[in-house]
mmCIF file of C-alpha atoms in Angstrom:
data_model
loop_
_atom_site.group_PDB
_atom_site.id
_atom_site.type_symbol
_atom_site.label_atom_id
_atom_site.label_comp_id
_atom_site.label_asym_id
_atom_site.label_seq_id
_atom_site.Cartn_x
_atom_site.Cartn_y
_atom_site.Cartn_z
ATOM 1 C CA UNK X 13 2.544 23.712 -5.703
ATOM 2 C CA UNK X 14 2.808 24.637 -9.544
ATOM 3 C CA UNK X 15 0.217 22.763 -11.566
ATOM 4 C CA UNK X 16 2.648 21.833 -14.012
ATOM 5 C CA UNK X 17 4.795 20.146 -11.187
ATOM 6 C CA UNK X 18 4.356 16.468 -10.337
ATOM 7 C CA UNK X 19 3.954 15.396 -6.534
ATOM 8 C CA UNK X 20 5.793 12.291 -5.517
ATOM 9 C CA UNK X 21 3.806 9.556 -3.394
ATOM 10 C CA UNK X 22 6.075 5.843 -2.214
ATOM 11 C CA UNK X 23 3.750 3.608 -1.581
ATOM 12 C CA UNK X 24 4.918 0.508 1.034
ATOM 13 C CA UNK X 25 3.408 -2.177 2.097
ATOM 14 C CA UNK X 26 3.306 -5.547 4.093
ATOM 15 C CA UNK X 27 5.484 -4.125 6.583
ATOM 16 C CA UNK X 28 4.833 -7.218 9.304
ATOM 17 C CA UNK X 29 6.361 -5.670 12.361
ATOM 18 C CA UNK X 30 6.366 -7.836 15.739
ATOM 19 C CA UNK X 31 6.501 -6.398 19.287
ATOM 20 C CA UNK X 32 9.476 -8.090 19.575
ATOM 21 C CA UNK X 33 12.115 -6.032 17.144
ATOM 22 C CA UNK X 34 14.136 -9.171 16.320
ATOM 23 C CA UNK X 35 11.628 -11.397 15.232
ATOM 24 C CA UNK X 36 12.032 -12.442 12.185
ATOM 25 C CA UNK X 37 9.097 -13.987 9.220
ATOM 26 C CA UNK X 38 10.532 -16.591 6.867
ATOM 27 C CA UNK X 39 14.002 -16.054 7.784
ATOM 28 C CA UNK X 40 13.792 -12.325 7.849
ATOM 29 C CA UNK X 41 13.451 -9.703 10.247
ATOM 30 C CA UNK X 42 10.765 -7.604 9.256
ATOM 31 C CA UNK X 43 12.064 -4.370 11.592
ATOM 32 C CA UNK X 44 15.086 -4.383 9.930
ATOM 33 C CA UNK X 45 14.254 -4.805 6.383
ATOM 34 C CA UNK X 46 11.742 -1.873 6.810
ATOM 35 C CA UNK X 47 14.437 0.158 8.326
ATOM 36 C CA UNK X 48 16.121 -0.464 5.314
ATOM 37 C CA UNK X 49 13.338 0.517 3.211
ATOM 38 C CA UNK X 50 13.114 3.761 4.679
ATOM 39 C CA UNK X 51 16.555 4.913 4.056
ATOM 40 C CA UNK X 52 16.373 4.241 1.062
ATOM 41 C CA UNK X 53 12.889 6.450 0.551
ATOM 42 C CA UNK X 54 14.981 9.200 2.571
ATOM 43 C CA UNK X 55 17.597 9.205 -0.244
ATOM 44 C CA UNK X 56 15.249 9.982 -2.762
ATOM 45 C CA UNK X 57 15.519 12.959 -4.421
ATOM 46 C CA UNK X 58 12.660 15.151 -4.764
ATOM 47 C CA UNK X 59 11.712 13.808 -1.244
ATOM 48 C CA UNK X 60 8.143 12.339 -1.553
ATOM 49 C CA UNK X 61 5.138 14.168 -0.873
ATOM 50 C CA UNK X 62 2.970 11.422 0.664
ATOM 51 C CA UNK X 63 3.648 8.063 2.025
ATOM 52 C CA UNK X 64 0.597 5.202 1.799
ATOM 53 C CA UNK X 65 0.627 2.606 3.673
ATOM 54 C CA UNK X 66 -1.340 -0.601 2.137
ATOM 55 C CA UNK X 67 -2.067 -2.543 5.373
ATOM 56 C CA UNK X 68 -0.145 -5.776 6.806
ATOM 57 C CA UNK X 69 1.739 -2.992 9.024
ATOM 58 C CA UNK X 70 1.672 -5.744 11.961
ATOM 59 C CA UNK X 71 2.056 -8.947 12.101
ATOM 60 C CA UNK X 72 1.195 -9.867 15.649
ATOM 61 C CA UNK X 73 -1.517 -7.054 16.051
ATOM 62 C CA UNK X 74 0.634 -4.919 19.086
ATOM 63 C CA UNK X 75 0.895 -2.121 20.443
ATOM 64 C CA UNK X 76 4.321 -2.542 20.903
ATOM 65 C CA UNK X 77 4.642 -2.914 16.740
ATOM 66 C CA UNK X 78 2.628 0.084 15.915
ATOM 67 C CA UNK X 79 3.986 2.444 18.255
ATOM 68 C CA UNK X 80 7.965 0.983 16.732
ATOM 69 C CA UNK X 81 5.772 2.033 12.906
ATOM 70 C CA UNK X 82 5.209 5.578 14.517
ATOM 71 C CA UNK X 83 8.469 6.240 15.954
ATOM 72 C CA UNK X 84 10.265 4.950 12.744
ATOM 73 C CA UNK X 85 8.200 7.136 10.760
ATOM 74 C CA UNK X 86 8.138 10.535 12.417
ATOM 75 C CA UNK X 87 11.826 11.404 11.657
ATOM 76 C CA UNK X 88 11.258 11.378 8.256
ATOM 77 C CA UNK X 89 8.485 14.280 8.207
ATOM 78 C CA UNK X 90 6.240 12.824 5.131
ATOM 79 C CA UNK X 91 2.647 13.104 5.707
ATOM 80 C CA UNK X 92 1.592 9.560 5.864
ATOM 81 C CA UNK X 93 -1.791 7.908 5.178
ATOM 82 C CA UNK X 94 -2.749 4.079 5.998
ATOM 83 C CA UNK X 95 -4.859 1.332 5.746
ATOM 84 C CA UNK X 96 -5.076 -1.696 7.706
ATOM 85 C CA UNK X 97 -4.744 -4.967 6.199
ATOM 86 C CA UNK X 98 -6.047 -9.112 7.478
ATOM 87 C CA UNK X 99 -2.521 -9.360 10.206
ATOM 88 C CA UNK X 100 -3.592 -5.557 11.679
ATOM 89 C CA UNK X 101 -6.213 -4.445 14.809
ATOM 90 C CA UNK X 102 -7.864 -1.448 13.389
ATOM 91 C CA UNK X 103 -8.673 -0.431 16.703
ATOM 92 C CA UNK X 104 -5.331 -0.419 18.117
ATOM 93 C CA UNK X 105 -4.284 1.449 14.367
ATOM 94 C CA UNK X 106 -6.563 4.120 15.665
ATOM 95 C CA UNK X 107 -5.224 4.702 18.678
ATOM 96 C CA UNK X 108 -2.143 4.859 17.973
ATOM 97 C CA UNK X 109 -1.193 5.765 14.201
ATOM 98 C CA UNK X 110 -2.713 9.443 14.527
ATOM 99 C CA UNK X 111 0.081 11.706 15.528
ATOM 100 C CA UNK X 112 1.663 13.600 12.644
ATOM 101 C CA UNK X 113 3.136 12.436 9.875
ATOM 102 C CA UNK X 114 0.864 10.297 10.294
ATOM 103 C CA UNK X 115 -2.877 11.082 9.364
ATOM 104 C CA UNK X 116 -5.813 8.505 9.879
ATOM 105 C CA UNK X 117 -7.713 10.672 7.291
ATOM 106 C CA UNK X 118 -8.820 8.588 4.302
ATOM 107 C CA UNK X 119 -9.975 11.100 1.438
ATOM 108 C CA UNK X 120 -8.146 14.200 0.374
ATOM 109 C CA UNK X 121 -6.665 16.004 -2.485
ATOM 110 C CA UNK X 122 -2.956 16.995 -3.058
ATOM 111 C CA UNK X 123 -1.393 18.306 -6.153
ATOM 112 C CA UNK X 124 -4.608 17.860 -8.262
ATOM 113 C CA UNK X 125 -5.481 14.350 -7.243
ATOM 114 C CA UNK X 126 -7.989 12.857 -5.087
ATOM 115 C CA UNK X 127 -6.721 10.131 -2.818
ATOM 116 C CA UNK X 128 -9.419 7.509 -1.401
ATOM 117 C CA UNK X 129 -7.832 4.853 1.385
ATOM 118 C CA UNK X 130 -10.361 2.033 1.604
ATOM 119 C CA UNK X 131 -10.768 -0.620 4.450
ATOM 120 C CA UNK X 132 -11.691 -4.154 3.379
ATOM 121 C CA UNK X 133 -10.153 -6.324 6.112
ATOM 122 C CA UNK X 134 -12.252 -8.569 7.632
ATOM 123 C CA UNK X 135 -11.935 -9.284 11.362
ATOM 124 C CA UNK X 136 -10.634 -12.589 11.854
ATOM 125 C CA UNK X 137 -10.385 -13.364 8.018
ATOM 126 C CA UNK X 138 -7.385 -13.842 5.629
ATOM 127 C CA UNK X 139 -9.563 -12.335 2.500
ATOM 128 C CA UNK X 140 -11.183 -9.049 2.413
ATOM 129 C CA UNK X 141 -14.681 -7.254 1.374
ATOM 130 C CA UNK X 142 -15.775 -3.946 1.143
ATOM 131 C CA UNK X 143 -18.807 -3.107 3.157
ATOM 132 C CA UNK X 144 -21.844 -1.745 1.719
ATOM 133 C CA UNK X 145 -21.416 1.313 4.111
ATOM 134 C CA UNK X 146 -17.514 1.541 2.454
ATOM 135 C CA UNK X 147 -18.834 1.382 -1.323
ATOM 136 C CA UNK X 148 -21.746 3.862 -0.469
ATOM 137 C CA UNK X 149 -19.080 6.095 1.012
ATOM 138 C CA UNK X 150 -16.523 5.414 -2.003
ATOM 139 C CA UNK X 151 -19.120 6.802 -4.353
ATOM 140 C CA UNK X 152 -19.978 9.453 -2.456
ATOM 141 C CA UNK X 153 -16.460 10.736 -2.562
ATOM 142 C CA UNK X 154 -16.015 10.643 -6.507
ATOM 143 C CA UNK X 155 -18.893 12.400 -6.482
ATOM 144 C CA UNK X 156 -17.488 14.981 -4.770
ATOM 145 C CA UNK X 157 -14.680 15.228 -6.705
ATOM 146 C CA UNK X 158 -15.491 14.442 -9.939
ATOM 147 C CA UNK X 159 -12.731 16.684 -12.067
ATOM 148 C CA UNK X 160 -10.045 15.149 -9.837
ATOM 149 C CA UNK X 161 -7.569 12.354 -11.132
ATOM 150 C CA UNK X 162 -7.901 9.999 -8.584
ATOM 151 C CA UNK X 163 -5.994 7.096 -6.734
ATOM 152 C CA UNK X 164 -7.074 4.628 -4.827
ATOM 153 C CA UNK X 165 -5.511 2.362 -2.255
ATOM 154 C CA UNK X 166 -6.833 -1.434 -0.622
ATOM 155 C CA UNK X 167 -4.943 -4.119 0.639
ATOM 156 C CA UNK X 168 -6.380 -7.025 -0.969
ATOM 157 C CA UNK X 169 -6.417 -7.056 -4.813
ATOM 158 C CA UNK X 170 -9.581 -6.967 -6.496
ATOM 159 C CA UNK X 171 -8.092 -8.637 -9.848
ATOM 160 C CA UNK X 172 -7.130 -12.298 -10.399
ATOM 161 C CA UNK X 173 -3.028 -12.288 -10.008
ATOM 162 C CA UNK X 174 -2.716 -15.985 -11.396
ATOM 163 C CA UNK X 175 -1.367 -17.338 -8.032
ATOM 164 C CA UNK X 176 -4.180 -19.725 -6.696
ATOM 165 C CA UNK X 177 -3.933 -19.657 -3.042
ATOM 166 C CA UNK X 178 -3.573 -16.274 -3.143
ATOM 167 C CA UNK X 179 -6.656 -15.966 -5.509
ATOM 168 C CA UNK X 180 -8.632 -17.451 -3.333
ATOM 169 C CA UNK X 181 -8.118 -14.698 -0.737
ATOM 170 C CA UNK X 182 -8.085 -11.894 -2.328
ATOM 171 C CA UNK X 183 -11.044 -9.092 -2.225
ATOM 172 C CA UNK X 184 -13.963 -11.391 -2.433
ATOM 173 C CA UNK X 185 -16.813 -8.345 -3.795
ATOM 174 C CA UNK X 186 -14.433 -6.943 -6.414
ATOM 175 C CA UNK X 187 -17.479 -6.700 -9.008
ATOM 176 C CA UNK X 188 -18.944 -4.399 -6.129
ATOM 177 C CA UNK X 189 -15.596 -2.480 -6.114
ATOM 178 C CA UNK X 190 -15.547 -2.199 -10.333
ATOM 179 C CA UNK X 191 -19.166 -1.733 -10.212
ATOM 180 C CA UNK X 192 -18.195 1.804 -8.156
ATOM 181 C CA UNK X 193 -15.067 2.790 -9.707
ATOM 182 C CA UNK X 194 -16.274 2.535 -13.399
ATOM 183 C CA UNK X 195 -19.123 4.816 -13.131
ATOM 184 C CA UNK X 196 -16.231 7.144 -12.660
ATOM 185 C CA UNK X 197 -13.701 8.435 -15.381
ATOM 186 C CA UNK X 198 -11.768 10.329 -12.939
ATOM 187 C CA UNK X 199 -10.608 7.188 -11.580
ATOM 188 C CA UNK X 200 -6.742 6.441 -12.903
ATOM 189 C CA UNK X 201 -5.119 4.340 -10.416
ATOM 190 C CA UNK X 202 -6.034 1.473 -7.803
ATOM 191 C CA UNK X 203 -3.162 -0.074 -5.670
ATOM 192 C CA UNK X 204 -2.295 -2.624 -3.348
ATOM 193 C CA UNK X 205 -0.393 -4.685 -1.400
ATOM 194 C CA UNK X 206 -0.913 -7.821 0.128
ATOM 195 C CA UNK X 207 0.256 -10.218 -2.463
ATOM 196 C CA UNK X 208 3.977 -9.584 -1.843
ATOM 197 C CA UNK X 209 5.090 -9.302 -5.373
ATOM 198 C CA UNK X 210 5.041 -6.525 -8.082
ATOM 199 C CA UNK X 211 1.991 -6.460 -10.363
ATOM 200 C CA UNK X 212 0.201 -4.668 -13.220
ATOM 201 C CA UNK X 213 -2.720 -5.289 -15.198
ATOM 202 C CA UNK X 214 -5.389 -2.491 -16.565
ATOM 203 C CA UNK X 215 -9.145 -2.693 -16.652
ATOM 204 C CA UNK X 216 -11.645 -0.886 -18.645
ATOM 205 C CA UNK X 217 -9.212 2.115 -18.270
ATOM 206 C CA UNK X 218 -8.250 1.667 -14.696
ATOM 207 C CA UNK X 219 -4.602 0.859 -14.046
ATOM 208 C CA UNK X 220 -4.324 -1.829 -11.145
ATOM 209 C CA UNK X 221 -0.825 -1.989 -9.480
ATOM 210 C CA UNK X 222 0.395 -4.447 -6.779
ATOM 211 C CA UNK X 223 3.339 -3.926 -4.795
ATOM 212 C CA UNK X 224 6.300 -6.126 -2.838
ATOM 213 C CA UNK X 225 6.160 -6.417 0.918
ATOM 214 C CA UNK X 226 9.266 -4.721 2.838
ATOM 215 C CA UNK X 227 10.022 -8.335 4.086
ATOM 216 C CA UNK X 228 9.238 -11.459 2.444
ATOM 217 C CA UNK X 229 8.107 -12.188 -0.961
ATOM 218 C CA UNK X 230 5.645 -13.943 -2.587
ATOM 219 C CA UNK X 231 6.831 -16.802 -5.164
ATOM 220 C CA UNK X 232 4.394 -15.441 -8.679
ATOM 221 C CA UNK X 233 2.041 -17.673 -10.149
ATOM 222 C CA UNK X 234 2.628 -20.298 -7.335
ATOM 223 C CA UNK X 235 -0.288 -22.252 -6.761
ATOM 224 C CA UNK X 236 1.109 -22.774 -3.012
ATOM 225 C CA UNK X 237 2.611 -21.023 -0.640
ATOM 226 C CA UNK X 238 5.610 -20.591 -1.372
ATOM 227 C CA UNK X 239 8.966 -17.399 -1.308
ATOM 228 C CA UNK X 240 11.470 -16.346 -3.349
ATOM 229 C CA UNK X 241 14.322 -14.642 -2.724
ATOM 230 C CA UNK X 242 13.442 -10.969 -4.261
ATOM 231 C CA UNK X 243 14.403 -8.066 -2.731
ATOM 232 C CA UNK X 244 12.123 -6.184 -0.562
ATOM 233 C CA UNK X 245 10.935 -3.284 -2.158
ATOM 234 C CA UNK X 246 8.176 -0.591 -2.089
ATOM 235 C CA UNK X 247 6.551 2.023 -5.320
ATOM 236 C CA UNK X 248 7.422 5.309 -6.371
ATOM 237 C CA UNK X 249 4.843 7.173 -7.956
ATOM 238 C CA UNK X 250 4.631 10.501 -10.023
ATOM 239 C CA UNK X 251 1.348 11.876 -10.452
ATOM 240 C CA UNK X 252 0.685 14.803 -12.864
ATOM 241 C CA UNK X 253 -2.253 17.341 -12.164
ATOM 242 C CA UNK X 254 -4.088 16.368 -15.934
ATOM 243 C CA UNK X 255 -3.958 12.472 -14.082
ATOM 244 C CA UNK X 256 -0.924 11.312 -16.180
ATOM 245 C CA UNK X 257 1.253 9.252 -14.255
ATOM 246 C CA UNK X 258 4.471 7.158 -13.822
ATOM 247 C CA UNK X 259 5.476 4.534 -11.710
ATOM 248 C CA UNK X 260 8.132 2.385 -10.699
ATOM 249 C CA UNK X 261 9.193 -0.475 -8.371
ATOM 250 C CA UNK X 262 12.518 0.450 -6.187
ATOM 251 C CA UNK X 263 14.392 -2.874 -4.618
ATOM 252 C CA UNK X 264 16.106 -2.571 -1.452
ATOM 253 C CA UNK X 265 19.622 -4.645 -0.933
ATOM 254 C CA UNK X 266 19.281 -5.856 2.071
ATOM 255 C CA UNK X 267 21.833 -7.942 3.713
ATOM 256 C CA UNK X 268 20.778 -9.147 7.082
ATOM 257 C CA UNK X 269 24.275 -9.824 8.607
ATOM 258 C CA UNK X 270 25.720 -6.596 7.274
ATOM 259 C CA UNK X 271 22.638 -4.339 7.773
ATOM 260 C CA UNK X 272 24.208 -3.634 3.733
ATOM 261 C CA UNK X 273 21.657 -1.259 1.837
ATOM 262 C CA UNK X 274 21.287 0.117 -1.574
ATOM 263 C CA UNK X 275 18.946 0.716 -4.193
ATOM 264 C CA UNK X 276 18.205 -0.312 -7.293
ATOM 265 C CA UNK X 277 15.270 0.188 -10.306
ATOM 266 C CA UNK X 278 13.223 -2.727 -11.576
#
């Protein structure tokens, strides 16, 4: 790859798939909305050069769901990364999600950048933490790499999003996390999922980017639960080997009765 090339990364989250492939989550079914969500990525032009997944990829913990993930995915030949999220069974993730496209690996470098995947769901738990073991490891890697603009992914987002009940379960030792990351300068991106909505916010030179689920959405600065109707969507990203970036949010169409799809830029 030419170093004055970009590579392309989507990522998608908060997929919520159910053994059963018609079961729908607040009035939508999750399968097909995904499905969706993939055609769209397959339209894109340059074709992406990684796909990461920010947990949520279940919703009822299955085999069944997983193994529907893999078989979805493998047609579309993108080298594929993931993390699990507070609705997945890392176990199960494990022994399943590991034939390619799909890697279980959780550092490497591509086009320049360092990628670090980071677990911090907690069994049982709706919030997340990183594990002194994880943050140990975490450093270790940007030591390692330390000339590499670098990305990293979690599910649960380690900044206030000024939504209370989701604030309250969000990554609960985020000073742990910043603590890590800022000893770094390498460090240019950190993104996640499991809010359901699109989000941005920077920190001491650290961009922090949420992204919407492929199903439902998350009402913003709700201090319930609560939905609104916006499209599912997922993140395109363009990462330059000097660590300049550029991102956007892509909406899906999605009709249920009509299965009709297109895309649009937010």
């Amino acid at each position: 790859m030419s170093q004055k090339n970009p590579i392309f990364v989507v990522q998608i989250t908060d997929i919520h798939l159910f053994a059963d492939p018609d079961q729908k989550m607040g009035g939508i079914t999750t399968r097909e909305s995904f499905a969706a969500v993939l055609e769209q990525v397959k339209q894109l032009q340059p074709q992406p050069n990684l796909l990461l997944l920010t947990g949520d990829l279940s919703q009822d913990e299955t085999p069944q769901a997983y193994c529907q993930l893999q078989n979805m995915l493998s047609p579309l030949s993108i080298p594929t990364y993931w993390i699990p999220g507070n609705h997945d069974d890392l176990l199960i993730m494990q022994q399943i999600l590991n034939q390619e496209p799909i890697f279980a690996q959780k550092s490497w470098q591509l086009g320049g950048w360092q990628f670090i995947m980071l677990n911090c769901a907690l069994p049982g738990r709706i919030d997340g933490e990183l594990s002194p073991q994880s943050l140990e490891w975490l450093e270790q890697q940007l030591q390692i790499a330390s000339n590499c603009p670098t990305l990293i992914a979690l599910h649960h987002p380690p900044l206030l999003i000024d939504s209370a009940w989701l604030d309250r379960i969000n990554l609960r030792n985020s000073e742990d996390l910043f603590a890590v990351l800022e000893r770094h300068p390498q460090v240019r991106l950190t993104i996640f999922g499991h809010i359901h909505q699109e989000f941005e916010q920077e920190r001491h030179g650290i961009n922090y980017l949420g992204t919407p689920s492929t199903c439902i959405q998350f009402k913003p600065k709700s201090p319930n639960y609560a939905l609104e109707p916006s499209l599912p969507g997922f993140r395109l990203l363009k990462l330059y080997p000097d660590g300049n970036w550029e991102t956007k949010v892509e909406r899906v169409v999605y009709t249920q009765s009509t299965s009709r799809k297109m895309m649009i830029s937010k």
